Tab-separated table of C-alpha atoms and ligand atoms in Angstrom:
chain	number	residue	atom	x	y	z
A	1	UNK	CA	16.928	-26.011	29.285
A	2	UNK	CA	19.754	-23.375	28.267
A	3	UNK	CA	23.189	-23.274	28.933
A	4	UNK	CA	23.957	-25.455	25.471
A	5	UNK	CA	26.409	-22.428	24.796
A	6	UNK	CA	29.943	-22.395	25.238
A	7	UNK	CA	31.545	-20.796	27.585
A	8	UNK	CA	34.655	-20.117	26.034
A	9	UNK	CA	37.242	-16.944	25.952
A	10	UNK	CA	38.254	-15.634	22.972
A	11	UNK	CA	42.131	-14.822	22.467
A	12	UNK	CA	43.240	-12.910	19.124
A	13	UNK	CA	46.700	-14.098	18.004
A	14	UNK	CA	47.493	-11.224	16.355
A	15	UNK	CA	45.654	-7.888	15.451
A	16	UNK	CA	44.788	-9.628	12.255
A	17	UNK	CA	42.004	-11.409	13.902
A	18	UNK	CA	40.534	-8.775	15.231
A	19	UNK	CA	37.088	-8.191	13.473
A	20	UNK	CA	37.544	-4.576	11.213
A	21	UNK	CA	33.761	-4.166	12.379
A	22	UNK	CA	33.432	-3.932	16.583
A	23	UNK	CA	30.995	-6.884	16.342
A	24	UNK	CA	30.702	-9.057	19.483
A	25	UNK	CA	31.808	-12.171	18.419
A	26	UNK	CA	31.160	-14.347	22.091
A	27	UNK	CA	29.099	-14.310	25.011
A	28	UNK	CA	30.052	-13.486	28.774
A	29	UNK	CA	29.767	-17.150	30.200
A	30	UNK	CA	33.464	-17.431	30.642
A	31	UNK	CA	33.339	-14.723	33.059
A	32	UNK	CA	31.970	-17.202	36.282
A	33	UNK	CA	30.732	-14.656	38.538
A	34	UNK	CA	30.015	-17.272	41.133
A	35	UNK	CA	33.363	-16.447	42.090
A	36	UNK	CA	31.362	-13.041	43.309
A	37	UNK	CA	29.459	-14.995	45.947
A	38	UNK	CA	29.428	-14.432	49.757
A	39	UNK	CA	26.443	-16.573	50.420
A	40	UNK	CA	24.346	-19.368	48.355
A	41	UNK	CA	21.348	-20.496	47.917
A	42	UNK	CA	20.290	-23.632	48.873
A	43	UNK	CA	16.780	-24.864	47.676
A	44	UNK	CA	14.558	-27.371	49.579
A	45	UNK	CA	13.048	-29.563	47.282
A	46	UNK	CA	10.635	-31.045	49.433
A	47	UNK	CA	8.630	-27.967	50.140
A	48	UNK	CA	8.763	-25.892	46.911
A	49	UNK	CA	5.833	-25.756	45.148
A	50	UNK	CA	7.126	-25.186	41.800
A	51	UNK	CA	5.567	-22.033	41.436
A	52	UNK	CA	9.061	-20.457	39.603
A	53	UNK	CA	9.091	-17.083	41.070
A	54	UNK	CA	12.617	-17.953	42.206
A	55	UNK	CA	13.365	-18.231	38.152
A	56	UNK	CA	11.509	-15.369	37.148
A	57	UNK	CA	13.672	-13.001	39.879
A	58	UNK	CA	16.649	-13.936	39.100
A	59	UNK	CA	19.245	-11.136	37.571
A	60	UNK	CA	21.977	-13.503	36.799
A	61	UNK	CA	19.748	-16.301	34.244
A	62	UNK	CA	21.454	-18.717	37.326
A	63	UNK	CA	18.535	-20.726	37.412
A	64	UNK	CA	16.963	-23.292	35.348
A	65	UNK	CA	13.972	-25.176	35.826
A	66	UNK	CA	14.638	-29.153	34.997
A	67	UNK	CA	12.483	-31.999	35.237
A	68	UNK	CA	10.045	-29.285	36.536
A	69	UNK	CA	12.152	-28.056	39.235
A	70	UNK	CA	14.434	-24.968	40.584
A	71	UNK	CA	17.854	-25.678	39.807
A	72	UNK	CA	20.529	-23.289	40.899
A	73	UNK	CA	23.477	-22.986	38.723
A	74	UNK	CA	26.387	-21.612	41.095
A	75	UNK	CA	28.845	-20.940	38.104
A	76	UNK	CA	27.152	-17.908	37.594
A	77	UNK	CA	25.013	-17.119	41.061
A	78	UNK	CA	26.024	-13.982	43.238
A	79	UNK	CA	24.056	-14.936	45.888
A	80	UNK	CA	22.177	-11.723	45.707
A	81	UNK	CA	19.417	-13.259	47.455
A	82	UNK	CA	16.693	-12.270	45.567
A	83	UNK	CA	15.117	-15.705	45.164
A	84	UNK	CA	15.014	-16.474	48.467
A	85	UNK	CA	13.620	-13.072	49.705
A	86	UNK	CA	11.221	-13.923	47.167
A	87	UNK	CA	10.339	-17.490	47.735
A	88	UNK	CA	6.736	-17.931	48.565
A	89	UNK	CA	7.263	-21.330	50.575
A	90	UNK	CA	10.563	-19.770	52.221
A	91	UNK	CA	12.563	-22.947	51.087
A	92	UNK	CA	15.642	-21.696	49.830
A	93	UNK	CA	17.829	-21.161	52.641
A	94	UNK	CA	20.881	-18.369	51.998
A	95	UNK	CA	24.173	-20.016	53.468
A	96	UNK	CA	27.556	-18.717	54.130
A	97	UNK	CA	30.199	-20.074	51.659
A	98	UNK	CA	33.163	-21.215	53.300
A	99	UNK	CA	36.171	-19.414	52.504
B	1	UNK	CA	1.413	-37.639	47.766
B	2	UNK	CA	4.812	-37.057	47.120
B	3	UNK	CA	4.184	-39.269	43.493
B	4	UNK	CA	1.520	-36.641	42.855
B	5	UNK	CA	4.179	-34.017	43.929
B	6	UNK	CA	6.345	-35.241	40.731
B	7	UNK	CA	3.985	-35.048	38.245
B	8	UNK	CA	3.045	-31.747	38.945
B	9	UNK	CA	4.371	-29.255	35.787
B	10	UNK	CA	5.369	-25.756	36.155
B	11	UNK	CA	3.840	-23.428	34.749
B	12	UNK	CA	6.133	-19.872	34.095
B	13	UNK	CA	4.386	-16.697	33.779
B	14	UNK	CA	6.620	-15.300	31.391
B	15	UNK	CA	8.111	-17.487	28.020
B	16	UNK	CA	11.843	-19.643	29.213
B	17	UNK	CA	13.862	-18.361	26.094
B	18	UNK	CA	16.211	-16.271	27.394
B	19	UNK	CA	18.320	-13.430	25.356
B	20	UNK	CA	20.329	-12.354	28.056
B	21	UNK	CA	23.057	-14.643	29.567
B	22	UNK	CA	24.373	-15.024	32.848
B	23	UNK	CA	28.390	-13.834	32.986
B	24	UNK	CA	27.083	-10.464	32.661
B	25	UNK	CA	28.853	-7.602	35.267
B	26	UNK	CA	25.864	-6.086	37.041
B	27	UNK	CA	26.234	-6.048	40.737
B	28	UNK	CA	24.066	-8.277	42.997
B	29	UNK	CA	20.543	-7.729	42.602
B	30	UNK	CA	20.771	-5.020	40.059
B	31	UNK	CA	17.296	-3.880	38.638
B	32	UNK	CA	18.646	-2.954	35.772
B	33	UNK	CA	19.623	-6.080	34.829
B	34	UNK	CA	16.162	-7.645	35.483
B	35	UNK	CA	14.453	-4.920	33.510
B	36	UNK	CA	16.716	-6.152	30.036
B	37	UNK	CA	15.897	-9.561	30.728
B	38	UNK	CA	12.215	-9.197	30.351
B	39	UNK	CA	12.045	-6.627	27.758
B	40	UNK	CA	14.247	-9.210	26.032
B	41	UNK	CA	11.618	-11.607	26.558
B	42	UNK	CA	8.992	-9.590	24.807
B	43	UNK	CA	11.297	-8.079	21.892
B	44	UNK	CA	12.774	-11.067	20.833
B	45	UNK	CA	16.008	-11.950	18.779
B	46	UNK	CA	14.872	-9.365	15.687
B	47	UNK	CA	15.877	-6.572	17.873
B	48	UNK	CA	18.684	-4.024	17.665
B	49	UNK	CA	19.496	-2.122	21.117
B	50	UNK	CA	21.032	1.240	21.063
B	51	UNK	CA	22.761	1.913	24.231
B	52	UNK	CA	24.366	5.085	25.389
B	53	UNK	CA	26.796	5.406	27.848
B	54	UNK	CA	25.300	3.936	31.283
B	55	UNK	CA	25.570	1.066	33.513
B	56	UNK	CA	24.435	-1.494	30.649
B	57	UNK	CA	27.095	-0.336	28.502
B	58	UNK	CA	29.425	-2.014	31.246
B	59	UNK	CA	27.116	-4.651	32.103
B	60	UNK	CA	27.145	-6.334	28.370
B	61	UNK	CA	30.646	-7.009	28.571
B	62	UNK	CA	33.797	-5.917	27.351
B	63	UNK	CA	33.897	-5.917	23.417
B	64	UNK	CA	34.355	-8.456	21.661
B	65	UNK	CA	31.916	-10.090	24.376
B	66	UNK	CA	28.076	-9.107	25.061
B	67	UNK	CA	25.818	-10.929	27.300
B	68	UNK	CA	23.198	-10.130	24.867
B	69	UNK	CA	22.018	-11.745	21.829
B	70	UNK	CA	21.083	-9.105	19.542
B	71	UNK	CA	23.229	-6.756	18.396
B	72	UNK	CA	23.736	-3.397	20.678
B	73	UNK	CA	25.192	-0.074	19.177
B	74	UNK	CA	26.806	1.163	21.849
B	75	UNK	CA	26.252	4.822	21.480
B	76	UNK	CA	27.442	8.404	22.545
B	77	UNK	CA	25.869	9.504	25.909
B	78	UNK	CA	23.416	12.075	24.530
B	79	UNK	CA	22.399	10.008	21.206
B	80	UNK	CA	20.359	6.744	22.147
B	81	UNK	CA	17.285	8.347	20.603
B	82	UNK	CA	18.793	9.883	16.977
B	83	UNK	CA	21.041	6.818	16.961
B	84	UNK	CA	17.728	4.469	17.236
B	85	UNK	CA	16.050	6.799	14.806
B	86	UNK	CA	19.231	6.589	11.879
B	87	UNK	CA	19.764	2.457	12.718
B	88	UNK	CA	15.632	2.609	11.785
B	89	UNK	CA	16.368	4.697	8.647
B	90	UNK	CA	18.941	2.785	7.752
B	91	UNK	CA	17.089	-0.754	8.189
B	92	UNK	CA	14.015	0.887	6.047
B	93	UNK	CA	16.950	1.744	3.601
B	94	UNK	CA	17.592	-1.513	2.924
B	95	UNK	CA	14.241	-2.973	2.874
B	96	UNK	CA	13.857	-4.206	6.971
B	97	UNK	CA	10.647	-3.294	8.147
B	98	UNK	CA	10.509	-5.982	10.758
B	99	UNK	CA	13.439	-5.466	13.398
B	100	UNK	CA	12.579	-3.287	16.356
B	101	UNK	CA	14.996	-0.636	16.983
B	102	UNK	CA	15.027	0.133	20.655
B	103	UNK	CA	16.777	2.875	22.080
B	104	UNK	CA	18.036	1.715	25.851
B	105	UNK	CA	18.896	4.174	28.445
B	106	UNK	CA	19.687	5.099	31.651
B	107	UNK	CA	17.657	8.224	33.451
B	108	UNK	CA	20.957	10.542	33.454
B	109	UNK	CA	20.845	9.912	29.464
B	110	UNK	CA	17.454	10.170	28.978
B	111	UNK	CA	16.201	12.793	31.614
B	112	UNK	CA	19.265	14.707	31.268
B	113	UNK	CA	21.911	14.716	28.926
B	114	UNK	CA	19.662	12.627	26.277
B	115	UNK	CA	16.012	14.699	26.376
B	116	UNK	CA	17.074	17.032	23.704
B	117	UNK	CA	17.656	13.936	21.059
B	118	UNK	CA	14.990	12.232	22.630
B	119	UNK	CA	12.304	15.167	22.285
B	120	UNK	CA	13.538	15.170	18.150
B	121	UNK	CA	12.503	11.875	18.209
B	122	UNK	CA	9.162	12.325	19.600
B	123	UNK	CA	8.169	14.959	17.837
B	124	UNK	CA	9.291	13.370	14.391
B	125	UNK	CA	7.548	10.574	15.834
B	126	UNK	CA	10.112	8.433	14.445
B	127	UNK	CA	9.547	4.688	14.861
B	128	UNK	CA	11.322	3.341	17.984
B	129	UNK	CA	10.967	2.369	21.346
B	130	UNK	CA	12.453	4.448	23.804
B	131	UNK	CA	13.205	2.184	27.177
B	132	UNK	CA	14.885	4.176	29.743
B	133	UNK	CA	15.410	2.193	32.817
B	134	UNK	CA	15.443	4.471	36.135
B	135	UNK	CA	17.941	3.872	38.839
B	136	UNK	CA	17.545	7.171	40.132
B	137	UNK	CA	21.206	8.511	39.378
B	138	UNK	CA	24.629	8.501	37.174
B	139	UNK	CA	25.474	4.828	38.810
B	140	UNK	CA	27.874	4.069	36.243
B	141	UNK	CA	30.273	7.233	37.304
B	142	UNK	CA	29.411	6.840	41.049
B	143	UNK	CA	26.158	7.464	42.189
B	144	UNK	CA	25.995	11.309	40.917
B	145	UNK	CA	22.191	12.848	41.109
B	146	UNK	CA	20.711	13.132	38.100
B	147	UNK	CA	17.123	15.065	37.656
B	148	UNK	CA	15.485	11.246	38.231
B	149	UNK	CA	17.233	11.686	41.761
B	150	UNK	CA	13.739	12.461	43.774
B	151	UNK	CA	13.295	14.741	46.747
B	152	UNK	CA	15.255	13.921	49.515
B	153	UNK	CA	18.016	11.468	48.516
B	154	UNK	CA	21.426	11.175	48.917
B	155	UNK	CA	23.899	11.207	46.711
B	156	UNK	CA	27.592	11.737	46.154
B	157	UNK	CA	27.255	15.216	44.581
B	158	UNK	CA	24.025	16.103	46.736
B	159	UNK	CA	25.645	14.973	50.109
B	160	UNK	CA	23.574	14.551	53.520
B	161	UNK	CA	24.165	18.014	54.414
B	162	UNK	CA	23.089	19.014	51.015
B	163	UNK	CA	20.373	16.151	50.238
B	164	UNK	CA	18.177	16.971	46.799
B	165	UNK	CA	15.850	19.200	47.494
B	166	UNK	CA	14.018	19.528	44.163
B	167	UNK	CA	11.386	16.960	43.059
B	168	UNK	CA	11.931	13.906	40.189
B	169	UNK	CA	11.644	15.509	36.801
B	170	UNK	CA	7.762	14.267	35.137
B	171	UNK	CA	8.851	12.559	32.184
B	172	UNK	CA	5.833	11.201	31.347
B	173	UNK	CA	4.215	14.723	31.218
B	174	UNK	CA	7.168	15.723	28.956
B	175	UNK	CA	6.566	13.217	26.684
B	176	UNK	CA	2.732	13.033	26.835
B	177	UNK	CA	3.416	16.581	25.884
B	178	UNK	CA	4.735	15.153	22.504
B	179	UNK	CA	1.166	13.566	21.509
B	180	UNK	CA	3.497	10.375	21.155
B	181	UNK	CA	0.979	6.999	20.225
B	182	UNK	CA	2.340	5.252	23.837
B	183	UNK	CA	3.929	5.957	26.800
B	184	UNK	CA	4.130	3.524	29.945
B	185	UNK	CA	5.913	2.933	32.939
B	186	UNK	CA	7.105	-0.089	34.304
B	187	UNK	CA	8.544	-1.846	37.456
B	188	UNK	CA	11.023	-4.939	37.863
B	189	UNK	CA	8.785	-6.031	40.729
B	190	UNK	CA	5.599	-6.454	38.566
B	191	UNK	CA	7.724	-8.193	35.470
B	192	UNK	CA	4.785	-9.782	33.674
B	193	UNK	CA	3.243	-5.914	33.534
B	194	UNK	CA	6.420	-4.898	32.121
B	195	UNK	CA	6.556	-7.743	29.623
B	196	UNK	CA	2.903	-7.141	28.072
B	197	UNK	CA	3.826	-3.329	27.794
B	198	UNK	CA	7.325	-4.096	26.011
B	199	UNK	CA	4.690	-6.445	23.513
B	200	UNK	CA	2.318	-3.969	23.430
B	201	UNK	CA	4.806	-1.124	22.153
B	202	UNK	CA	7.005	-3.295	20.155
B	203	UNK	CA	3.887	-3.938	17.630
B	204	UNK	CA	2.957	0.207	17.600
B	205	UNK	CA	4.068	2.152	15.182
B	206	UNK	CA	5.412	5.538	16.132
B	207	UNK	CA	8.100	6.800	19.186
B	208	UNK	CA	6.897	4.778	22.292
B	209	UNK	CA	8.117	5.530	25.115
B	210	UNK	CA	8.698	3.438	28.552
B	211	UNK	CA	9.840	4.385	32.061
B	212	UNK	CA	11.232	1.471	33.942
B	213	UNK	CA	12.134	1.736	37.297
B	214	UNK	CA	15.080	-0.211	38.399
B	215	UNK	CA	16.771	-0.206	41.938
B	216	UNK	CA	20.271	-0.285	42.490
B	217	UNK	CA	21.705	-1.387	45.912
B	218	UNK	CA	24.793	0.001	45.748
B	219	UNK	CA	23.393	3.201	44.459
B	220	UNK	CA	20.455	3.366	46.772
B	221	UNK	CA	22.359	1.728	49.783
B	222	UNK	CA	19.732	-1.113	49.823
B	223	UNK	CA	20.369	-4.940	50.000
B	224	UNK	CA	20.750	-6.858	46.897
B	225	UNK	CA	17.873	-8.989	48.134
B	226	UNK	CA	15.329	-5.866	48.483
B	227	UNK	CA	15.489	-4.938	44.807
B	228	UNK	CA	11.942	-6.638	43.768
B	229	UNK	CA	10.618	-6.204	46.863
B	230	UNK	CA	11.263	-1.654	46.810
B	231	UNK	CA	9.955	-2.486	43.364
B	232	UNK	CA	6.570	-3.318	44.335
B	233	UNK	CA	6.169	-1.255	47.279
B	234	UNK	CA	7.227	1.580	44.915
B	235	UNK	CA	4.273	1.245	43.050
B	236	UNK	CA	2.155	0.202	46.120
B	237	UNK	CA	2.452	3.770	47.842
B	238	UNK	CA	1.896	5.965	44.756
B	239	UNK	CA	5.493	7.289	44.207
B	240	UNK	CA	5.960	5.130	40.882
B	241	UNK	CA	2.382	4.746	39.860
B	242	UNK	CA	1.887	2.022	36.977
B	243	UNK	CA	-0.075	3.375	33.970
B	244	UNK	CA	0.060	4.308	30.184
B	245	UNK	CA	-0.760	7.297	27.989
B	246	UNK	CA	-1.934	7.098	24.365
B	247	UNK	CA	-1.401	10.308	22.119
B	248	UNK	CA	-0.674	11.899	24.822
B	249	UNK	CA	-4.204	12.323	26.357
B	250	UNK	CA	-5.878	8.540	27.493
B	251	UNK	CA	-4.638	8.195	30.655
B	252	UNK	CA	-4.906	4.089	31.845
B	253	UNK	CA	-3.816	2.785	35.203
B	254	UNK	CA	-2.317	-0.498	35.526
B	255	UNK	CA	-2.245	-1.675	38.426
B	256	UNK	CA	-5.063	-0.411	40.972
B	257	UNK	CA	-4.526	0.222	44.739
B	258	UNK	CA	-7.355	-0.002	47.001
B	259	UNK	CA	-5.491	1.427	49.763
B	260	UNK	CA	-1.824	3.416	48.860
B	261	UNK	CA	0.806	2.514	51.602
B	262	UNK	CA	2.509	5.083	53.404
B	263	UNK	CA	5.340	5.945	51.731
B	264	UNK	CA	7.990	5.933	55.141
B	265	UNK	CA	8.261	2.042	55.422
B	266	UNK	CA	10.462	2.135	51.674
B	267	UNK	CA	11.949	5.683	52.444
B	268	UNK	CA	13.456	3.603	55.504
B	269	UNK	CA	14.849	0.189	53.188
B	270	UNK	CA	17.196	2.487	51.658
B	271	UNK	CA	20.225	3.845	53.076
B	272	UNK	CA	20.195	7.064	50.898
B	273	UNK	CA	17.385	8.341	53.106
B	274	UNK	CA	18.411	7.929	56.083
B	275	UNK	CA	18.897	11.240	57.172
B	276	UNK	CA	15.668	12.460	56.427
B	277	UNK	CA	13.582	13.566	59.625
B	278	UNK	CA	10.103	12.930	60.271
B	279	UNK	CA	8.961	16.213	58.969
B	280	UNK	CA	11.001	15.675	55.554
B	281	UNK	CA	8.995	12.295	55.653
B	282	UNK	CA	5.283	14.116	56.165
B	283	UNK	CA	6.491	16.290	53.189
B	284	UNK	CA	7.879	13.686	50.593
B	285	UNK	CA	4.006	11.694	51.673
B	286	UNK	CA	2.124	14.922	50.955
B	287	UNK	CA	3.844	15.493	47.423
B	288	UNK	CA	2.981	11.781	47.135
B	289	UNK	CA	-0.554	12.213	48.026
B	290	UNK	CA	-0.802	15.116	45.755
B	291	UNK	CA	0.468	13.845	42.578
B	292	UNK	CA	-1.460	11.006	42.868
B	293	UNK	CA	-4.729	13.140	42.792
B	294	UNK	CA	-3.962	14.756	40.255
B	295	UNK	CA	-2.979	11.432	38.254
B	296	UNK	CA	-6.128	10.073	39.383
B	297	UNK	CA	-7.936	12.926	37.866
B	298	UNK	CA	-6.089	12.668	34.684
B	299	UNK	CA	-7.420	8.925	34.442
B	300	UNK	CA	-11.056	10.402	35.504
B	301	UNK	CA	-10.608	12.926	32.580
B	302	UNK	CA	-9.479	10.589	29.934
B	303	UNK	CA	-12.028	7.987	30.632
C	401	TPP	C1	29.193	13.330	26.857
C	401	TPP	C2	29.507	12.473	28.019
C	401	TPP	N1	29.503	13.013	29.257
C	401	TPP	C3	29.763	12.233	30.344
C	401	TPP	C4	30.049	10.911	30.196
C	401	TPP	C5	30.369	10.074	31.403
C	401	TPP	N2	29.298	9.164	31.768
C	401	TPP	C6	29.258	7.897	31.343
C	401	TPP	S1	27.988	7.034	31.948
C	401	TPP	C7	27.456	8.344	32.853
C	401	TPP	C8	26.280	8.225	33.768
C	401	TPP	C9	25.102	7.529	33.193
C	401	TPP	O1	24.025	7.658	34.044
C	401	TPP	P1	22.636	7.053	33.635
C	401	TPP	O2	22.277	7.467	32.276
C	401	TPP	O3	21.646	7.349	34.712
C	401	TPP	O4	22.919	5.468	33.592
C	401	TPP	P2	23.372	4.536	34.817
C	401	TPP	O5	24.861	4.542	34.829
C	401	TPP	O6	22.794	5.085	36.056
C	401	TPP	O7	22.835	3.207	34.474
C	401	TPP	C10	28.287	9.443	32.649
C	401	TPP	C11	28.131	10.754	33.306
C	401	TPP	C12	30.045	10.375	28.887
C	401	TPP	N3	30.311	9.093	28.662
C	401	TPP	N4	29.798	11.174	27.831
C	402	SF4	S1	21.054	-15.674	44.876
C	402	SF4	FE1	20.594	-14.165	43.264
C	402	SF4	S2	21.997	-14.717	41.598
C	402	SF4	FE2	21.889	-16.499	42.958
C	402	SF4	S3	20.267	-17.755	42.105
C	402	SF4	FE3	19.323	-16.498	43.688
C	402	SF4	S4	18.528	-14.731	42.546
C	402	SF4	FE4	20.028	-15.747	41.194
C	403	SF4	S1	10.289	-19.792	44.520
C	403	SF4	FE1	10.499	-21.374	46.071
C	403	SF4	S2	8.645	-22.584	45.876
C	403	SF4	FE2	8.791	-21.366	44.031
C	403	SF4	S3	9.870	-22.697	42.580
C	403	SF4	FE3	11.428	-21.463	43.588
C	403	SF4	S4	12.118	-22.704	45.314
C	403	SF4	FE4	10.174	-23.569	44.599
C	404	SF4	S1	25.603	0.188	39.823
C	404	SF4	FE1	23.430	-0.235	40.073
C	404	SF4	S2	22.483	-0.136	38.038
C	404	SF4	FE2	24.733	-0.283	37.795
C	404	SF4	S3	25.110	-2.479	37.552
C	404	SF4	FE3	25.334	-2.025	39.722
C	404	SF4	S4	23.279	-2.403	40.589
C	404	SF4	FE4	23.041	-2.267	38.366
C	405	MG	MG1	20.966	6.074	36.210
């Protein structure tokens, strides 16, 4: 699916660089909020049902669906929990990262 | 079985293409965030977003980043509406007819501070879409109350002791009072509602109007994982109906309850109504109960 952007920070050598216009000139995926995480989700393959809901509720874009299936991408999860809470088949389980 | 189980393809209810990218800074479960990432869905890359200062000003990313991609003019607090209106001028100007120019606000600048530019707007019926997504209160200067706040909540400027005691402001009324083509409102829990509203509006031409509403756990002391969940029960009891108005006068109702849940079960999810007592409860269901009639009656009158 996605994610065929860079994540890449941009560093101005000197104010010359700096675009006259204030004109976003990157994205945010060098800022890896996964970093933000407490706890993670951890899907069961084996009893989801592919139904996506987990995809749909998801306020960081940190899941992708490939080869037709929930993939969580913990650069960027916060482990808000949302797609568990949300799971129909209750198969993502929320875990405690260890520290 | 399980071979069967392989083959079996997915089928999304809303399109994959995102325009919003993860990296962004809103907190853990924010509504706020959800509601861009749909709209986004249904607007599509000719878009330009005019954002005043709020939470998504701070959630994009610091300049020269954005999360987003379409361009956003970040905006003065009190302008998202005349600053959508002059980027549409402008884009007529030089021929553009086909970009939507959304104006994309929080309910302190658009219930608030903003209504003045916003009411221009409307009654210029300039062509934009006004999105103003609700999390109840100034969240991006720490959880001040804002006329959004409803009866009864907490916040840092209308304490426990103090707790609002006047009702949410009717925006809808106010701008049904405009004779504006559309008006709707919206919910993250119910996103593929809110994405055939954002289509529906983006192809009318005129100031459209939509109310999204968008919890906020640090704001409402709820968990991160509740958000969608306070979303639907929202609209479930009758406090955040789902409906449009056209020209001000055909009421439509979206989503139809056939029974409305008490309203105490979500009151109790959030930490910013704790404090209220049973009594406070009984009252906050009653003004419930009573708005809804009269909503009900608006949809019996326009039908
Ligand atoms: C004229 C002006 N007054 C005050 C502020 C400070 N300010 C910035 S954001 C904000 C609150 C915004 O609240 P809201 O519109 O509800 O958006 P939210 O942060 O809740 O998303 C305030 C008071 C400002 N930027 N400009
Ligand atoms: S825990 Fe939250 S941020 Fe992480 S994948 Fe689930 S919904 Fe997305
Ligand atoms: S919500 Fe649950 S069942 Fe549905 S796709 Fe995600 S993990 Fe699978
Ligand atoms: S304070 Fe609330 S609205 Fe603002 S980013 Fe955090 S969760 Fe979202
Ligand atoms: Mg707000």
């Amino acid at each position: 699916m996605k994610k065929e952007k860079q994540a890449k920070e941009i560093i101005f050598k000197s104010e010359k660089e700096v675009p006259l216009m204030p004109m976003s000139v990157g994205n945010m995926l060098w800022n890896k909020t996964g970093g933000w995480r407490n706890i993670r989700p951890v899907i069961d393959l084996e009893n989801c049902i592919q139904c996506g809901i987990c995809w749909k509720f998801c306020p960081d874009v940190a899941i992708s669906i490939e080869n037709e299936r929930p993939v969580v991408d913990y650069v960027y999860c916060k482990g808000c929990g949302l797609c568990a809470e949300e799971c129909p088949s209750k198969c993502i389980a929320m875990v405690e990262e260890e520290k | 079985m399980s071979q069967e189980k392989k083959e079996k393809k997915m089928t999304l209810s809303l399109p994959e293409e995102e325009l919003m990218g993860s990296g962004h800074r809103a907190c853990q479960g924010c509504g706020a965030a959800l509601a861009m990432r749909y709209a986004l869905k249904a607007l599509g890359e000719k878009t330009v977003l005019c954002i005043p200062a709020c939470c998504w000003s701070v959630i994009d990313g610091p300049f020269p980043y954005s999360s987003l991609d379409v361009p956003i003019y970040h905006c003065a607090f009190e302008t998202a509406a005349v600053s959508a209106s002059g980027v549409k001028a402008g884009l007529e100007m030089v021929g553009d007819t086909e970009t939507t120019v959304v104006a994309w606000a929080g309910d302190g600048g658009t219930f608030d501070i903003g209504i003045q530019a916003l009411s221009g707007a409307a009654e210029r019926n300039d062509d934009i879409l006004y999105v103003c997504y609700d999390n109840e209160a100034y969240m991006n200067t720490g959880i001040q109350r804002s006329s959004a706040t409803p009866y009864g909540a907490w916040t840092t400027t209308t304490p426990v002791k103090h707790f609002k005691n006047r009702p949410k402001k009717d925006m809808e009324a106010i701008m049904a009072a405009h004779r504006i083509p559309y008006i709707a409102t919206a919910s993250v829990g119910y996103p593929e509602d809110l994405f055939k509203k954002v289509k529906k509006a983006k192809d009318i031409e005129g100031t459209r109007f939509l109310h999204i509403y968008a919890p906020c756990p640090p704001g409402w002391r709820s968990r991160s994982e509740d958000t969608v969940k306070l979303s639907r029960m929202v609209v479930q009891n009758a406090i955040f109906p789902l409906y449009e108005i056209e020209w001000g006068e055909k009421y439509t109702l979206n989503i139809k309850l056939r029974e409305k849940k008490p309203v105490d079960d979500y009151l109790r999810m959030q930490g910013r109504f704790r404090h209220l007592t049973e009594k406070e409860i009984a009252y906050i269901q009653e003004e419930v109960n009573r708005k809804w009639e009269r909503l009900l009656s608006l949809m019996d009158r326009s039908n």
